[in-house]
PDB file of C-alpha atoms in Angstrom:
ATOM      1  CA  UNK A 123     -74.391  15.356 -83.172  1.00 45.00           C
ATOM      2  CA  UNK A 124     -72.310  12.313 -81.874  1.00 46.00           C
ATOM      3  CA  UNK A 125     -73.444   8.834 -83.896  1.00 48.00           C
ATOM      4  CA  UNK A 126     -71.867   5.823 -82.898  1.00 48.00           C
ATOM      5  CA  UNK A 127     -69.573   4.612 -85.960  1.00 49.00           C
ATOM      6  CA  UNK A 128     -68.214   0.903 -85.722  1.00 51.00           C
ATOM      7  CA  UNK A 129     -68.101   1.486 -81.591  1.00 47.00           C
ATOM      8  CA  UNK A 130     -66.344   4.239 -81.572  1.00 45.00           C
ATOM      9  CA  UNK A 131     -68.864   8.387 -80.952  1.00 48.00           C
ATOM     10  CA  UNK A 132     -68.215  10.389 -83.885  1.00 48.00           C
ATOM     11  CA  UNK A 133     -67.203  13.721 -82.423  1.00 49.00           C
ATOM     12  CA  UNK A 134     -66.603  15.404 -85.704  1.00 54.00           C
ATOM     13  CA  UNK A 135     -63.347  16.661 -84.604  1.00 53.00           C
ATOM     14  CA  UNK A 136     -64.642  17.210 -81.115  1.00 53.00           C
ATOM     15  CA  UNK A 137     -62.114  15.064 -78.810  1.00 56.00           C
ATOM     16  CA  UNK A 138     -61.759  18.064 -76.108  1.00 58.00           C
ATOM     17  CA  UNK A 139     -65.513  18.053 -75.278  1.00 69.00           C
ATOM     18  CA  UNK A 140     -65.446  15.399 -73.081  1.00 72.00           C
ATOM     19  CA  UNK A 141     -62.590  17.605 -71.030  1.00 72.00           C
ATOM     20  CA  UNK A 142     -65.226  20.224 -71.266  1.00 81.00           C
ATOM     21  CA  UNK A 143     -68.016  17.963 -70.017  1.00 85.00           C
ATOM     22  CA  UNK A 144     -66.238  18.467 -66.640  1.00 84.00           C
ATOM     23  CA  UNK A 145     -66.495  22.641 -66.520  1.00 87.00           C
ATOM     24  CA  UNK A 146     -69.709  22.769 -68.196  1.00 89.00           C
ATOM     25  CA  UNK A 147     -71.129  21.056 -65.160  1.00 90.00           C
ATOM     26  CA  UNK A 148     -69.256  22.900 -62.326  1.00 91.00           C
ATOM     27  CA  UNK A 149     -69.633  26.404 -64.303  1.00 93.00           C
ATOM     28  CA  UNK A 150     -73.808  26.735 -63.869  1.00 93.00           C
ATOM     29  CA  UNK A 151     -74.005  25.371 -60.499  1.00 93.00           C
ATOM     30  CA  UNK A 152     -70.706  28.237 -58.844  1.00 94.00           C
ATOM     31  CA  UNK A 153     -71.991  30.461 -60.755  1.00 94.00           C
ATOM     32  CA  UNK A 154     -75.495  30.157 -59.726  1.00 94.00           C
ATOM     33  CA  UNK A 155     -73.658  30.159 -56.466  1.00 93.00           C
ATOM     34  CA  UNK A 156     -72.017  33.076 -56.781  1.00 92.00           C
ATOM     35  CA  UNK A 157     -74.087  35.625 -58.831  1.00 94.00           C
ATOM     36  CA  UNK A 158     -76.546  34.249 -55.263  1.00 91.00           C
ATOM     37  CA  UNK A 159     -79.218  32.642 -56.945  1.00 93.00           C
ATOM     38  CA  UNK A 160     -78.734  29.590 -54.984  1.00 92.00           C
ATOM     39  CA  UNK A 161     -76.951  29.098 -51.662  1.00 89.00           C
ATOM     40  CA  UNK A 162     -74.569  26.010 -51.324  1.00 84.00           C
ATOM     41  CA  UNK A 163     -72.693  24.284 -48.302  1.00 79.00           C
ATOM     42  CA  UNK A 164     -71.199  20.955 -47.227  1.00 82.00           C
ATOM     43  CA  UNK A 165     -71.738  19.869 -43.863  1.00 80.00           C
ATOM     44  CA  UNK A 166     -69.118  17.374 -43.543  1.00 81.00           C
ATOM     45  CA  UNK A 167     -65.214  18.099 -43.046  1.00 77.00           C
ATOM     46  CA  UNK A 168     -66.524  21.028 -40.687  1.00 78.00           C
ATOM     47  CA  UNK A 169     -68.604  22.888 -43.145  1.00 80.00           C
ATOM     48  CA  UNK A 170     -67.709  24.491 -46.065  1.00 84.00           C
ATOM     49  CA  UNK A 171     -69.871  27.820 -47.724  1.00 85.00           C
ATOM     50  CA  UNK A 172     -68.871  28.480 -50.991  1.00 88.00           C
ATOM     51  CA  UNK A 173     -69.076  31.674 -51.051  1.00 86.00           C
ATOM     52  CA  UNK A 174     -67.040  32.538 -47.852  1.00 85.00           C
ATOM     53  CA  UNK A 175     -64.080  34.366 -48.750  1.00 85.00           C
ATOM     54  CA  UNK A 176     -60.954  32.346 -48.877  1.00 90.00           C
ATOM     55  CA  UNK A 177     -58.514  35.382 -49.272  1.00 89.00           C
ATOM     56  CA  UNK A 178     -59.676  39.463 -49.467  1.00 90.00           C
ATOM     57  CA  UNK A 179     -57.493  40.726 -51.861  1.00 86.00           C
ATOM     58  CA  UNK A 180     -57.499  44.925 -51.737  1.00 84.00           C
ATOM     59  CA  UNK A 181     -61.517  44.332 -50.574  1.00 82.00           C
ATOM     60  CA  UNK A 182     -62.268  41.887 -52.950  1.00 87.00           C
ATOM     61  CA  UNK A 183     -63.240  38.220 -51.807  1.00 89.00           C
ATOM     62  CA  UNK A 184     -62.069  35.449 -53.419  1.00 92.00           C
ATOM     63  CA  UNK A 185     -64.501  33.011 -52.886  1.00 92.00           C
ATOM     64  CA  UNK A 186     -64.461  29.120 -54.336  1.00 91.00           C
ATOM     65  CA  UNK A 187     -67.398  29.723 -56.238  1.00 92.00           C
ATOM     66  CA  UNK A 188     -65.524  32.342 -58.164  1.00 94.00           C
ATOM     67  CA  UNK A 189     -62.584  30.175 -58.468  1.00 94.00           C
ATOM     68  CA  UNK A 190     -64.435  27.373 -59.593  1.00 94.00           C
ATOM     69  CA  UNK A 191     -66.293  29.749 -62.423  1.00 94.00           C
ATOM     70  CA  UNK A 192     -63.050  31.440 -63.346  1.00 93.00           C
ATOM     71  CA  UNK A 193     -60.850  28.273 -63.599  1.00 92.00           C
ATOM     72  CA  UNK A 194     -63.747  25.919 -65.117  1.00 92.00           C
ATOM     73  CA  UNK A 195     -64.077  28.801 -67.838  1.00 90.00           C
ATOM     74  CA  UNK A 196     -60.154  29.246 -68.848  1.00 88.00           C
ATOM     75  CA  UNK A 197     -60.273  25.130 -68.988  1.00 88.00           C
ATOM     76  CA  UNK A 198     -62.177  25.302 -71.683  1.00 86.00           C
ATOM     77  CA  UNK A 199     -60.870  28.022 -73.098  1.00 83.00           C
ATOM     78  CA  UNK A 200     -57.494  26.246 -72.795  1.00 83.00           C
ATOM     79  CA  UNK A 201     -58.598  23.095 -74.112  1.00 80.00           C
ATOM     80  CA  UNK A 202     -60.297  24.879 -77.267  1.00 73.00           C
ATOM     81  CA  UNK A 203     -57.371  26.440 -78.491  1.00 66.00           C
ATOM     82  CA  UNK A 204     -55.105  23.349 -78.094  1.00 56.00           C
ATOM     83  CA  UNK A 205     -55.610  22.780 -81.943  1.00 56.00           C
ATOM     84  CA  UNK A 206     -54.709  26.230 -82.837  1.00 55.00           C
ATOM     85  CA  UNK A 207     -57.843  27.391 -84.290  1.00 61.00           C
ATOM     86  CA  UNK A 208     -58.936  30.951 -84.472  1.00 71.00           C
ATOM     87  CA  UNK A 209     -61.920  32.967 -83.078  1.00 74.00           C
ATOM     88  CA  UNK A 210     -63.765  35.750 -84.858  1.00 81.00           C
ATOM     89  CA  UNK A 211     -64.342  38.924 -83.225  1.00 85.00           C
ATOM     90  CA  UNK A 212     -67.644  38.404 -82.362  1.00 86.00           C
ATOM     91  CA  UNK A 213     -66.722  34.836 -80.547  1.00 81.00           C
ATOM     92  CA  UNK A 214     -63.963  36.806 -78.585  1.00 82.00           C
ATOM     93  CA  UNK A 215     -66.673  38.846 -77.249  1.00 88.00           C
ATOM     94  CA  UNK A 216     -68.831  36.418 -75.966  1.00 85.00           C
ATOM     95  CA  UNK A 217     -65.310  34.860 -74.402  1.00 83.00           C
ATOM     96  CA  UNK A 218     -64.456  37.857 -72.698  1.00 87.00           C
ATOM     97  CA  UNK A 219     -67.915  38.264 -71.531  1.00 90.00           C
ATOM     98  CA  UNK A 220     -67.787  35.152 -70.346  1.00 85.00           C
ATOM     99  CA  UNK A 221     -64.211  35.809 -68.270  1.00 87.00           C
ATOM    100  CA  UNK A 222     -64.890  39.337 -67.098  1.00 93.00           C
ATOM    101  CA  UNK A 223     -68.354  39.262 -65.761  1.00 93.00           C
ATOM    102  CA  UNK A 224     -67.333  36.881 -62.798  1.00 94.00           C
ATOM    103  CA  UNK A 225     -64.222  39.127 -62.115  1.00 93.00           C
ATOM    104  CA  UNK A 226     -66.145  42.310 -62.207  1.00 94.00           C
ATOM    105  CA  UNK A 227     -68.335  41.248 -60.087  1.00 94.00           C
ATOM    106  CA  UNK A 228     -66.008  40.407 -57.452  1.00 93.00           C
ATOM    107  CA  UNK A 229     -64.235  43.733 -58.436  1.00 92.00           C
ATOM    108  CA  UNK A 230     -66.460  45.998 -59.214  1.00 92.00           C
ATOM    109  CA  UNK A 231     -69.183  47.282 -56.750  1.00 91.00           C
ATOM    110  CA  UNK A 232     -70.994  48.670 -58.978  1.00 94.00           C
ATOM    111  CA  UNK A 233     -71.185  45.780 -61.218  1.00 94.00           C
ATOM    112  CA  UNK A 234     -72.280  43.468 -58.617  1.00 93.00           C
ATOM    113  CA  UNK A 235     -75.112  46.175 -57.855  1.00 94.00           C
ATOM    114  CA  UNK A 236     -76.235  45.546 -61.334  1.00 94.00           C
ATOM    115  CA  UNK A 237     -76.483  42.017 -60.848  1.00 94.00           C
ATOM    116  CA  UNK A 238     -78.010  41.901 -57.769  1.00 94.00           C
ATOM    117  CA  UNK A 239     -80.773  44.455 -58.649  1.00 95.00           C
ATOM    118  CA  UNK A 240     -83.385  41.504 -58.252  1.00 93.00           C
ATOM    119  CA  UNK A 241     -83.607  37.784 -58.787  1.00 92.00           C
ATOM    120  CA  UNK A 242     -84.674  37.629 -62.599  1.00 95.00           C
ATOM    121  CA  UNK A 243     -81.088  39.734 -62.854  1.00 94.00           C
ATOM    122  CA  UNK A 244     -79.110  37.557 -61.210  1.00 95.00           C
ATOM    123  CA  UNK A 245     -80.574  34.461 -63.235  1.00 95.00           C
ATOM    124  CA  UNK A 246     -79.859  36.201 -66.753  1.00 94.00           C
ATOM    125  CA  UNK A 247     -76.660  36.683 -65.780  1.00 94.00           C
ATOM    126  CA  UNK A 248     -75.922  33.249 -64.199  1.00 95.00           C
ATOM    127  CA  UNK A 249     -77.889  32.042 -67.726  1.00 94.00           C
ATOM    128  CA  UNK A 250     -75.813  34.261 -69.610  1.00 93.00           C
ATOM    129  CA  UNK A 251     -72.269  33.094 -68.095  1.00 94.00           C
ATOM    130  CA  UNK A 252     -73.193  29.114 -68.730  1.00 93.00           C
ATOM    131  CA  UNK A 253     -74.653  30.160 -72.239  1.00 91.00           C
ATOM    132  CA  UNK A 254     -71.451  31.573 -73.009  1.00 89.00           C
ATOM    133  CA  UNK A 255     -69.705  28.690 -71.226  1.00 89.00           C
ATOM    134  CA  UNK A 256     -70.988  26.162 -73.389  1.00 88.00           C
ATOM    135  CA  UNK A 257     -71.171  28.098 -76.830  1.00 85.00           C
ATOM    136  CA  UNK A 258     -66.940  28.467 -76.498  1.00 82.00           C
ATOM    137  CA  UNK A 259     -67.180  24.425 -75.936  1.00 82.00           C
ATOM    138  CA  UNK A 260     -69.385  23.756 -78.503  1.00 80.00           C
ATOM    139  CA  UNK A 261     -68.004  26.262 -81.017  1.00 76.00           C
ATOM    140  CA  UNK A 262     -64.002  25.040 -81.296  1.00 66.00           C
TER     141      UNK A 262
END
């Protein structure tokens, strides 16, 4: 818990989270996006869907939901191991789970069927990515 100390939060060796703070917000709301829980767009500057494919790479679509997932989950991956400290097995786990489900569901048909199988799925698994968002913040 942070507790203010003469002025100053008491992180308890925490000074990346507020770096974090900025993926932890993006990472529920794209993936929520693109897992298709939720549908997103901007009106302005011509309209913008998230989930349109920027580039179709060998039939996958690279969307900016899934870039926005992807890259707000290696930022705090990389600004976790900026003090060198060392996961267990079990933490790399839930890291890789975190990193591959978004890529195998762009990937993977099969994956993405699995997902999509009904609504409930598709909100465990958009739970399940921001869990394991914020438990690789929290945890380093």
């Amino acid at each position: 818990m942070a507790t203010a100390t003469g002025g100053y939060a008491d992180l308890n060796g925490k000074q990346n989270i507020i770096l974090d703070v900025i993926a932890l917000m993006g990472i529920p709301w794209f993936a929520a996006i693109l897992f298709g829980v939720m549908t997103s767009a901007l009106s302005i500057f011509g309209g913008l869907d998230f989930t349109a494919p920027i580039w179709t790479i060998m039939g996958a679509d690279i969307s900016i939901a899934f870039l926005v997932v992807l890259g707000g989950l290696a930022w705090i991956l990389a600004t976790n191991e900026i003090d060198g400290a060392a996961y267990e097995d079990w933490q790399w786990a839930i890291i890789v789970f975190a990193l591959a489900s978004p890529v195998l569901y762009v990937l993977v048909p099969s994956f993405k069927n699995l997902v999509m199988i009904n609504g409930i799925s598709q909100l465990l698994w958009t739970m399940a990515v921001s869990a394991a968002a914020t438990y690789i913040s929290y945890s380093n």
